[in-house]
Amino acid sequence: MTTNSIELFERAQRSIPGGVNSPVRAFKSVGGTPVFMKSAKGAYLYDVDGNRYIDYIASWGPMILGHAWEPTVRAIQQYAAYSTSYGAPTELEVKMAELILSMVPNVELIRMVSSGTEACMSAIRLARGYTGRNKIIKFEGHYHGHADSFLVKAGSGVATFNIQAVPGVTAGVANDTLTCAYNNLDAVKQLVAENKGEIAAIITEPVAGNMGCILPHDGFLQGLRTICDQEDIVLIFDEVMTGFRLAAGGAQEVYGVRADLVTYGKVIGAGMPVGAFGGSRKIMEHIAPLGSVYQAGTLSGNPIAMIAGYTLLTELKNNPSIYSELEEKTVYLKKGLNTVLQEWGKPYVINQLGSMISVHFSGQPVTDFASAAAANNQLFSHFFHAMLNRGIYLPPSAFESYFLNNALTYKDLDQTIKAAEESLHEIG
Ligand code: KE4
């Protein structure tokens, strides 16, 4: 029963475009009415009709230790009483920057912003200012936020709604964004050769999470590193999703490949609005006020967001076993889903790394946007609702990764696997 959600959604559409403040929340690709949440605790969400859900979105990544994690809540309450914003530098920002630098060794300077979009937008501007070049390469199905340069063949909501060309993005901007298939190093080499000396940056999700979860092929990231070294191109890892989720050092630590610039979001704010971009001093020194690449933000380094993120990152740094616990839980879930999907007997693929996982109803490996889009995503919509009706909250799109939180118990995982078995039986 979701009466209150239905009423709220009707009311919301009278004052908010589509009734939501971010398109993927609208359930448009899976159909039906979005569920309005009232509260959450640990691994569980509670909607406005009193239904409980086991959460596999984790607010699209941030809630890695579960919702309303006590130390973060207490820190926010304490610091909010001092003021929620100063518009002046604070020690909290210095402590946060020092903590991130201690966890990601190749980041020598870091700038805080208020979203992943801002982080990626600023990183691209910096790469262009540093190199004096205009073009960037991004991969089809990757999503780096909604800045104009990135809305070319993007993933996440842009893919979910199959928006081929986003109105409002000028041809001039779009022409400076080159795209090719993820995991296709030859295609990257061809683009670089065709645009010799014109490419400022290659930006990639080191592990893609915006077309489902898709891993880099062996050698792909190192291949990008080599190309960038040879061509003086800035390599940007968009770790808004993977940063501090896959490991304390993110995908850079997992794959042993170092980018020139790295962007962060989600986990570093513990659910508060935070993004960041950082990298080598020689590049970051071009950012104002040191250099002329201008970037700014009224609420950048906001004290409440800083103390929330600092509290969470400190826990992750001091307890690296959290990552192995998350991996073990995700592998357990993967094994259970594999069992029920094999019994179901139709084509499927599960992609997983660390606590990122996604199920694709596909008879071929899902390794790039084309193969993700070729999956039976209509069937995913039915699976999504069958799971939702059984109290399992998956991302409402086949073009998203699921995120596990460490508050999940093995009982929750067993309940999820059971719900999947029943859902697959229901959808036939
Ligand atoms: P935000 O501006 O939404 O904080 O971050 C943009 C962004 C940048 N880079 C990556 C790899 C991302 O995944 C994101 C945002 N992720 C989506 C989920 N796929 C946010 C959910 C939403 O758009 O509501």
XYZ file of C-alpha atoms and ligand atoms in Angstrom:
452
model
C 0.000 0.000 0.000
C 1.518 3.289 -1.107
C -1.435 5.668 -0.858
C 0.518 8.485 0.723
C 3.300 8.235 -1.858
C 0.750 8.421 -4.656
C -0.901 11.491 -3.114
C 2.469 13.138 -2.437
C 3.652 12.467 -5.986
C 0.509 14.103 -7.418
C 1.039 17.085 -5.108
C 4.768 17.290 -5.845
C 4.157 17.517 -9.589
C 2.256 20.738 -9.036
C 5.368 22.525 -7.755
C 8.450 20.511 -8.827
C 9.302 19.498 -12.431
C 8.246 15.860 -12.685
C 7.671 15.872 -8.931
C 11.335 15.180 -8.180
C 14.549 17.114 -7.682
C 16.588 14.600 -9.630
C 15.158 12.711 -12.640
C 16.284 9.164 -11.796
C 14.071 9.279 -8.688
C 10.911 9.580 -10.801
C 10.594 5.847 -11.700
C 9.983 6.963 -15.310
C 11.926 4.141 -16.918
C 10.496 1.415 -14.659
C 7.007 2.923 -14.493
C 4.800 3.372 -11.486
C 4.875 5.944 -8.692
C 8.078 6.792 -6.849
C 8.108 5.849 -3.201
C 8.445 8.842 -0.878
C 10.723 8.122 2.054
C 10.079 9.332 5.609
C 13.117 7.998 7.474
C 15.869 5.417 7.377
C 18.115 3.584 9.821
C 20.992 1.253 9.004
C 20.092 -0.858 5.966
C 16.403 0.019 6.050
C 14.274 2.714 4.442
C 10.795 3.560 5.738
C 8.326 5.164 3.331
C 5.457 7.545 4.080
C 3.043 4.602 4.181
C 5.043 2.753 6.803
C 6.533 0.182 4.435
C 10.101 -1.009 5.157
C 12.633 -1.633 2.402
C 16.086 -3.170 2.394
C 18.109 -0.433 0.704
C 20.464 -1.170 -2.216
C 20.780 2.448 -3.382
C 22.360 3.944 -0.237
C 21.422 7.394 -1.556
C 23.333 6.471 -4.767
C 26.456 5.617 -2.809
C 27.037 7.897 0.222
C 25.454 5.764 2.959
C 28.234 3.152 2.967
C 27.820 2.394 6.694
C 24.036 2.573 6.527
C 21.571 5.365 7.222
C 21.662 7.634 10.295
C 25.045 6.285 11.389
C 25.254 7.578 14.968
C 28.710 9.254 14.949
C 27.823 11.285 11.840
C 24.420 12.287 13.203
C 25.952 13.401 16.509
C 28.711 15.362 14.746
C 26.179 17.175 12.537
C 24.008 18.037 15.531
C 26.999 19.337 17.501
C 28.478 21.482 14.723
C 25.157 22.843 13.466
C 24.842 24.651 16.796
C 28.043 26.627 16.051
C 26.674 27.853 12.690
C 25.830 26.093 9.461
C 28.067 28.278 7.321
C 30.678 31.006 7.739
C 31.821 31.950 4.246
C 35.277 32.011 5.773
C 37.983 29.344 6.067
C 37.705 26.904 8.966
C 39.998 24.312 10.563
C 37.472 21.635 9.579
C 38.317 22.154 5.891
C 42.031 21.812 6.628
C 41.472 18.607 8.615
C 39.282 17.204 5.826
C 41.835 18.008 3.130
C 44.677 16.516 5.201
C 42.622 13.363 5.827
C 41.890 12.845 2.119
C 45.534 13.453 1.208
C 46.546 10.835 3.787
C 44.202 8.308 2.116
C 45.007 9.096 -1.536
C 48.777 9.553 -1.891
C 48.871 11.013 -5.418
C 46.514 13.836 -4.473
C 48.770 16.701 -3.357
C 46.155 19.484 -3.315
C 42.364 19.174 -3.124
C 39.495 21.663 -3.492
C 36.103 21.045 -1.918
C 32.893 21.798 -3.826
C 29.215 20.931 -3.269
C 28.471 18.158 -5.744
C 30.048 15.587 -8.022
C 28.944 17.657 -10.993
C 30.864 20.655 -9.700
C 33.909 18.499 -9.048
C 33.966 17.050 -12.580
C 33.084 20.364 -14.247
C 35.925 22.075 -12.383
C 38.396 19.285 -13.174
C 37.670 19.583 -16.895
C 38.049 23.375 -16.814
C 41.331 22.964 -14.956
C 42.621 20.424 -17.485
C 41.712 22.800 -20.333
C 43.330 25.746 -18.581
C 46.446 23.750 -17.738
C 46.949 22.338 -21.244
C 45.564 25.223 -23.304
C 43.582 22.597 -25.232
C 39.789 22.453 -25.722
C 38.685 18.878 -26.403
C 37.925 16.079 -23.950
C 37.274 12.376 -24.379
C 34.531 10.727 -22.320
C 33.045 7.273 -22.665
C 29.543 6.412 -23.855
C 27.350 5.623 -20.881
C 29.597 7.323 -18.374
C 28.013 10.044 -16.276
C 30.022 12.854 -14.763
C 27.133 15.053 -13.633
C 25.014 17.456 -15.642
C 27.588 20.058 -16.761
C 27.187 20.801 -20.481
C 30.407 19.106 -21.563
C 29.310 15.794 -20.092
C 25.801 15.537 -21.503
C 27.013 13.863 -24.668
C 26.104 10.144 -24.747
C 25.958 10.172 -20.962
C 24.825 7.428 -18.634
C 22.555 7.423 -15.577
C 19.391 9.431 -16.142
C 20.438 10.586 -19.629
C 20.651 6.935 -20.728
C 17.618 5.963 -18.665
C 15.485 8.457 -20.564
C 17.327 7.754 -23.866
C 18.056 11.444 -24.393
C 20.225 11.537 -27.516
C 21.043 15.253 -27.539
C 20.268 17.395 -24.523
C 18.538 20.633 -25.571
C 20.437 23.651 -24.275
C 23.856 22.122 -24.764
C 25.314 24.184 -27.593
C 26.952 22.616 -30.638
C 30.144 24.421 -29.681
C 30.290 22.694 -26.351
C 29.199 19.316 -27.687
C 31.779 19.459 -30.503
C 34.556 19.655 -27.923
C 33.373 16.435 -26.288
C 34.587 13.338 -28.122
C 33.140 9.984 -27.178
C 33.869 6.344 -27.751
C 32.968 2.981 -26.272
C 34.272 2.140 -22.798
C 36.889 -0.607 -22.717
C 37.916 0.110 -26.329
C 41.516 1.320 -26.189
C 41.885 1.257 -29.984
C 38.970 3.670 -30.305
C 40.683 6.009 -27.830
C 43.939 5.812 -29.774
C 42.072 6.635 -32.992
C 40.360 9.676 -31.444
C 43.709 10.895 -30.088
C 45.371 10.450 -33.489
C 42.527 12.299 -35.252
C 42.761 15.181 -32.767
C 46.505 15.365 -32.246
C 47.507 18.034 -29.760
C 43.887 19.139 -29.210
C 42.787 16.918 -26.331
C 43.027 18.397 -22.843
C 41.730 15.416 -20.887
C 40.381 11.907 -20.906
C 37.796 11.513 -18.159
C 36.599 8.076 -17.112
C 34.691 6.359 -14.387
C 37.477 3.868 -13.526
C 34.703 1.387 -12.707
C 31.544 2.434 -14.516
C 28.424 2.711 -12.365
C 26.058 4.673 -14.586
C 25.108 1.972 -17.063
C 24.905 -0.658 -14.401
C 28.212 -1.711 -12.869
C 30.792 -2.327 -15.597
C 34.425 -3.159 -14.861
C 37.424 -2.009 -16.901
C 39.022 -4.737 -18.998
C 42.481 -5.844 -17.849
C 44.965 -3.209 -18.939
C 42.372 -0.653 -20.001
C 43.086 1.896 -17.280
C 46.833 1.412 -17.630
C 46.357 1.861 -21.371
C 44.690 5.218 -20.782
C 47.556 6.188 -18.484
C 50.113 5.340 -21.173
C 48.229 7.292 -23.873
C 47.964 10.336 -21.597
C 51.660 10.186 -20.744
C 52.607 9.959 -24.419
C 50.270 12.771 -25.536
C 50.480 15.137 -22.527
C 46.761 14.608 -21.895
C 45.382 15.003 -18.361
C 43.933 11.700 -17.123
C 40.927 12.295 -14.873
C 39.420 9.497 -12.775
C 35.869 10.346 -11.851
C 35.725 8.574 -8.476
C 32.510 10.233 -7.340
C 31.050 6.716 -7.024
C 34.158 4.569 -6.520
C 36.112 6.903 -4.246
C 36.314 5.620 -0.666
C 33.774 2.929 -1.689
C 35.928 0.338 -3.465
C 38.833 0.925 -1.060
C 40.192 3.713 1.120
C 42.229 4.767 -1.925
C 39.362 4.075 -4.326
C 39.842 2.600 -7.790
C 43.352 4.019 -7.958
C 44.314 1.699 -5.105
C 42.377 -1.290 -6.485
C 43.886 -1.050 -9.981
C 47.242 0.522 -9.136
C 46.783 3.213 -11.789
C 47.223 6.862 -10.838
C 45.282 9.629 -12.517
C 46.466 13.234 -12.796
C 43.210 14.555 -11.328
C 40.594 12.703 -9.294
C 37.052 13.792 -8.520
C 35.043 12.784 -5.482
C 31.509 13.070 -4.113
C 28.897 10.911 -2.370
C 30.819 9.014 0.366
C 33.038 12.017 1.227
C 29.946 13.937 2.332
C 28.284 11.050 4.214
C 25.004 12.176 2.642
C 25.667 15.904 2.910
C 26.286 17.941 -0.298
C 30.013 17.542 -0.923
C 32.249 17.089 -3.965
C 35.968 17.531 -4.415
C 38.665 17.503 -7.063
C 42.356 17.084 -6.465
C 45.600 15.965 -7.931
C 49.201 16.860 -8.525
C 50.395 20.221 -7.261
C 51.709 21.175 -10.725
C 48.185 21.014 -12.106
C 46.188 22.132 -9.067
C 48.309 25.284 -8.714
C 46.485 26.654 -11.773
C 43.276 26.935 -9.741
C 42.374 30.393 -8.363
C 43.503 32.081 -6.223
C 46.930 30.530 -6.997
C 46.328 30.497 -10.740
C 43.809 31.878 -13.194
C 41.486 28.885 -13.644
C 38.564 30.310 -11.735
C 36.378 28.082 -9.582
C 34.399 29.065 -6.479
C 31.447 28.194 -4.245
C 29.511 29.913 -1.460
C 29.074 26.650 0.424
C 32.298 24.937 -0.647
C 33.850 23.327 2.448
C 30.617 23.832 4.374
C 31.341 23.012 8.036
C 28.395 20.644 8.488
C 29.276 18.748 5.317
C 32.922 18.698 6.343
C 32.310 17.278 9.819
C 29.935 14.675 8.394
C 32.407 13.549 5.754
C 35.385 13.771 8.103
C 33.632 11.574 10.667
C 32.789 8.919 8.076
C 36.150 8.951 6.265
C 37.982 8.677 9.597
C 36.006 5.501 10.350
C 36.806 4.074 6.907
C 40.502 4.922 7.271
C 40.788 3.435 10.758
C 38.773 0.285 9.976
C 39.854 -1.029 6.551
C 38.154 -4.333 7.421
C 34.914 -2.547 6.473
C 35.907 -2.964 2.835
C 36.477 -6.711 3.131
C 33.198 -7.061 5.034
C 31.381 -5.187 2.262
C 33.079 -7.302 -0.430
C 32.180 -10.545 1.386
C 28.548 -9.498 1.727
C 28.360 -8.477 -1.935
C 29.947 -11.743 -3.110
C 27.463 -13.647 -0.885
C 24.598 -11.756 -2.522
C 26.070 -12.381 -5.981
C 26.334 -16.131 -5.318
C 22.765 -16.278 -4.069
C 21.441 -14.320 -7.041
C 23.450 -16.528 -9.405
C 21.778 -19.609 -7.913
C 18.218 -18.339 -8.301
C 18.911 -16.838 -11.742
C 20.382 -20.116 -12.993
C 17.313 -21.973 -11.721
C 15.145 -19.364 -13.494
C 16.905 -20.425 -16.684
C 16.895 -17.278 -18.869
C 19.905 -15.159 -19.954
C 21.458 -12.880 -17.372
C 24.763 -11.342 -16.368
C 25.899 -10.144 -12.946
C 28.711 -7.569 -12.812
C 30.317 -6.922 -9.431
C 33.338 -5.347 -7.830
C 33.623 -4.588 -4.146
C 30.227 -3.362 -2.954
C 29.046 -2.357 -6.429
C 26.875 -4.872 -8.299
C 24.233 -4.993 -11.033
C 22.064 -7.641 -12.709
C 21.553 -7.415 -16.485
C 19.032 -9.596 -18.349
C 21.462 -10.102 -21.190
C 22.745 -13.142 -23.090
C 26.111 -11.471 -23.674
C 28.716 -9.917 -21.396
C 27.858 -6.337 -20.442
C 31.094 -4.454 -20.990
C 30.023 -1.105 -22.435
C 26.972 1.056 -23.086
C 25.899 -0.779 -26.249
C 25.770 -4.140 -24.468
C 24.059 -2.597 -21.438
C 21.435 -0.995 -23.674
C 20.925 -4.254 -25.608
C 19.862 -6.108 -22.453
C 16.190 -6.832 -21.810
C 15.616 -3.706 -19.747
C 11.838 -4.091 -19.984
C 12.267 -7.280 -18.007
C 14.379 -5.352 -15.519
C 11.419 -3.005 -14.941
C 9.197 -5.980 -14.035
C 11.934 -7.407 -11.797
C 12.347 -4.009 -10.119
C 8.677 -3.771 -9.169
C 8.445 -7.403 -8.094
C 11.380 -6.800 -5.764
C 9.982 -3.472 -4.549
C 6.702 -5.183 -3.690
C 8.748 -7.600 -1.586
C 10.484 -4.807 0.305
C 13.707 -4.704 -1.712
C 14.679 -1.237 -2.955
C 16.843 -1.473 -6.107
C 17.826 1.488 -8.311
C 14.797 2.312 -10.545
C 16.845 1.967 -13.727
C 18.847 -0.729 -15.523
C 21.515 1.946 -16.066
C 22.566 2.173 -12.443
C 24.802 0.228 -10.081
C 23.461 -1.109 -6.789
C 25.423 -0.122 -3.673
C 25.666 -2.273 -0.544
C 25.964 -0.673 2.879
C 27.735 -2.324 5.776
C 24.665 -2.273 8.008
C 23.232 -5.085 5.845
C 23.091 -8.407 7.688
C 23.314 -11.858 6.122
C 19.660 -12.257 7.087
C 18.901 -9.207 4.918
C 20.895 -10.746 2.085
C 19.058 -14.050 2.397
C 15.746 -12.160 2.354
C 16.899 -10.357 -0.794
C 17.882 -13.612 -2.504
C 14.542 -15.181 -1.563
C 12.700 -12.128 -2.891
C 14.661 -12.427 -6.140
C 13.687 -16.093 -6.477
C 10.002 -15.241 -5.974
C 10.238 -12.204 -8.282
C 11.798 -14.202 -11.102
C 9.081 -16.815 -10.714
C 6.459 -14.060 -10.841
C 7.777 -12.350 -13.969
C 8.255 -15.702 -15.728
P 26.228 14.772 -8.372
O 26.319 16.133 -9.068
O 24.906 14.075 -8.647
O 26.583 14.860 -6.875
O 27.382 13.844 -8.988
C 27.413 13.641 -10.383
C 28.157 12.345 -10.663
C 29.460 12.415 -11.135
N 30.164 11.292 -11.392
C 29.621 10.065 -11.190
C 30.442 8.844 -11.491
C 28.291 9.938 -10.716
O 27.763 8.699 -10.535
C 27.550 11.098 -10.437
C 26.125 11.043 -9.944
N 25.530 9.739 -9.867
C 24.096 9.676 -10.004
C 23.686 8.208 -9.887
N 24.033 7.482 -11.037
C 23.411 10.543 -9.010
C 21.938 10.251 -8.840
C 21.103 11.353 -9.421
O 21.427 11.865 -10.520
O 20.085 11.675 -8.765
